């Protein structure tokens, strides 16, 4: 059983690095998001088991994403 995962970071290279670091893990990356708005929508729709969430993002921070999804 794989763990359904979303990666959220406003920096493309950071998302790529996270994917490389996770490549040997039994994770299914169901979405990648470049900002907080995308993250809120993806988390709400896809209901992942795990989210790798950047804290410092423009407009909507990682903390605000957590607050929005409850």
PDB file of C-alpha atoms in Angstrom:
ATOM      1  CA  UNK A   1       0.000   0.000   0.000  1.00  0.00           C
ATOM      2  CA  UNK A   2       1.459   3.342  -0.991  1.00  0.00           C
ATOM      3  CA  UNK A   3       1.015   6.586   0.885  1.00  0.00           C
ATOM      4  CA  UNK A   4      -0.800   9.220  -1.184  1.00  0.00           C
ATOM      5  CA  UNK A   5       1.295  12.379  -1.054  1.00  0.00           C
ATOM      6  CA  UNK A   6       1.160  16.012  -2.183  1.00  0.00           C
ATOM      7  CA  UNK A   7       4.262  18.188  -2.508  1.00  0.00           C
ATOM      8  CA  UNK A   8       3.761  21.938  -2.039  1.00  0.00           C
ATOM      9  CA  UNK A   9       6.559  24.438  -2.664  1.00  0.00           C
ATOM     10  CA  UNK A  10       6.717  27.659  -4.651  1.00  0.00           C
ATOM     11  CA  UNK A  11      10.233  26.781  -5.899  1.00  0.00           C
ATOM     12  CA  UNK A  12      10.326  24.284  -8.796  1.00  0.00           C
ATOM     13  CA  UNK A  13      13.800  23.003  -7.877  1.00  0.00           C
ATOM     14  CA  UNK A  14      12.694  22.352  -4.299  1.00  0.00           C
ATOM     15  CA  UNK A  15       9.770  20.223  -5.493  1.00  0.00           C
ATOM     16  CA  UNK A  16      12.102  18.297  -7.802  1.00  0.00           C
ATOM     17  CA  UNK A  17      14.581  17.723  -4.958  1.00  0.00           C
ATOM     18  CA  UNK A  18      11.831  16.416  -2.680  1.00  0.00           C
ATOM     19  CA  UNK A  19      10.708  13.993  -5.417  1.00  0.00           C
ATOM     20  CA  UNK A  20      14.292  12.733  -5.784  1.00  0.00           C
ATOM     21  CA  UNK A  21      14.647  12.260  -2.027  1.00  0.00           C
ATOM     22  CA  UNK A  22      11.364  10.348  -1.916  1.00  0.00           C
ATOM     23  CA  UNK A  23      11.977   8.209  -5.000  1.00  0.00           C
ATOM     24  CA  UNK A  24      12.828   5.073  -2.989  1.00  0.00           C
ATOM     25  CA  UNK A  25       9.910   5.431  -0.593  1.00  0.00           C
ATOM     26  CA  UNK A  26       6.572   3.747  -1.138  1.00  0.00           C
ATOM     27  CA  UNK A  27       4.811   7.014  -1.859  1.00  0.00           C
ATOM     28  CA  UNK A  28       2.403   7.907  -4.616  1.00  0.00           C
ATOM     29  CA  UNK A  29       2.745  11.591  -5.453  1.00  0.00           C
ATOM     30  CA  UNK A  30      -0.809  12.517  -6.406  1.00  0.00           C
ATOM     31  CA  UNK A  31      -0.159  16.242  -6.925  1.00  0.00           C
ATOM     32  CA  UNK A  32       2.428  18.987  -6.929  1.00  0.00           C
ATOM     33  CA  UNK A  33       1.426  22.521  -6.053  1.00  0.00           C
ATOM     34  CA  UNK A  34       3.317  25.777  -6.543  1.00  0.00           C
ATOM     35  CA  UNK A  35       1.289  27.949  -4.166  1.00  0.00           C
ATOM     36  CA  UNK A  36      -1.106  27.915  -1.248  1.00  0.00           C
ATOM     37  CA  UNK A  37      -4.268  28.268  -3.315  1.00  0.00           C
ATOM     38  CA  UNK A  38      -3.371  25.219  -5.420  1.00  0.00           C
ATOM     39  CA  UNK A  39      -2.515  23.333  -2.229  1.00  0.00           C
ATOM     40  CA  UNK A  40      -5.849  24.050  -0.553  1.00  0.00           C
ATOM     41  CA  UNK A  41      -7.740  22.904  -3.648  1.00  0.00           C
ATOM     42  CA  UNK A  42      -5.629  19.747  -4.130  1.00  0.00           C
ATOM     43  CA  UNK A  43      -5.744  18.740  -0.465  1.00  0.00           C
ATOM     44  CA  UNK A  44      -9.498  19.267  -0.312  1.00  0.00           C
ATOM     45  CA  UNK A  45     -10.142  17.315  -3.515  1.00  0.00           C
ATOM     46  CA  UNK A  46      -7.552  14.522  -3.265  1.00  0.00           C
ATOM     47  CA  UNK A  47      -7.523  13.876   0.497  1.00  0.00           C
ATOM     48  CA  UNK A  48      -3.841  12.794   0.656  1.00  0.00           C
ATOM     49  CA  UNK A  49      -2.319  10.805   3.513  1.00  0.00           C
ATOM     50  CA  UNK A  50       0.745  13.056   3.673  1.00  0.00           C
ATOM     51  CA  UNK A  51       1.606  16.601   2.559  1.00  0.00           C
ATOM     52  CA  UNK A  52       5.107  18.041   2.232  1.00  0.00           C
ATOM     53  CA  UNK A  53       4.268  21.716   2.749  1.00  0.00           C
ATOM     54  CA  UNK A  54       6.562  24.711   2.358  1.00  0.00           C
ATOM     55  CA  UNK A  55       5.970  27.289   5.074  1.00  0.00           C
ATOM     56  CA  UNK A  56       7.266  30.460   3.399  1.00  0.00           C
ATOM     57  CA  UNK A  57       5.279  31.020   0.222  1.00  0.00           C
ATOM     58  CA  UNK A  58       3.977  34.258  -1.273  1.00  0.00           C
ATOM     59  CA  UNK A  59       0.384  35.341  -0.523  1.00  0.00           C
ATOM     60  CA  UNK A  60      -0.711  32.199   1.369  1.00  0.00           C
ATOM     61  CA  UNK A  61       1.827  30.649   3.757  1.00  0.00           C
ATOM     62  CA  UNK A  62       1.984  26.993   4.683  1.00  0.00           C
ATOM     63  CA  UNK A  63       0.488  27.843   8.068  1.00  0.00           C
ATOM     64  CA  UNK A  64      -2.460  29.516   6.351  1.00  0.00           C
ATOM     65  CA  UNK A  65      -2.938  26.402   4.191  1.00  0.00           C
ATOM     66  CA  UNK A  66      -3.113  24.248   7.323  1.00  0.00           C
ATOM     67  CA  UNK A  67      -5.571  26.689   8.886  1.00  0.00           C
ATOM     68  CA  UNK A  68      -7.754  26.674   5.748  1.00  0.00           C
ATOM     69  CA  UNK A  69      -7.981  22.887   5.481  1.00  0.00           C
ATOM     70  CA  UNK A  70      -8.539  22.387   9.195  1.00  0.00           C
TER      71      UNK A  70
END
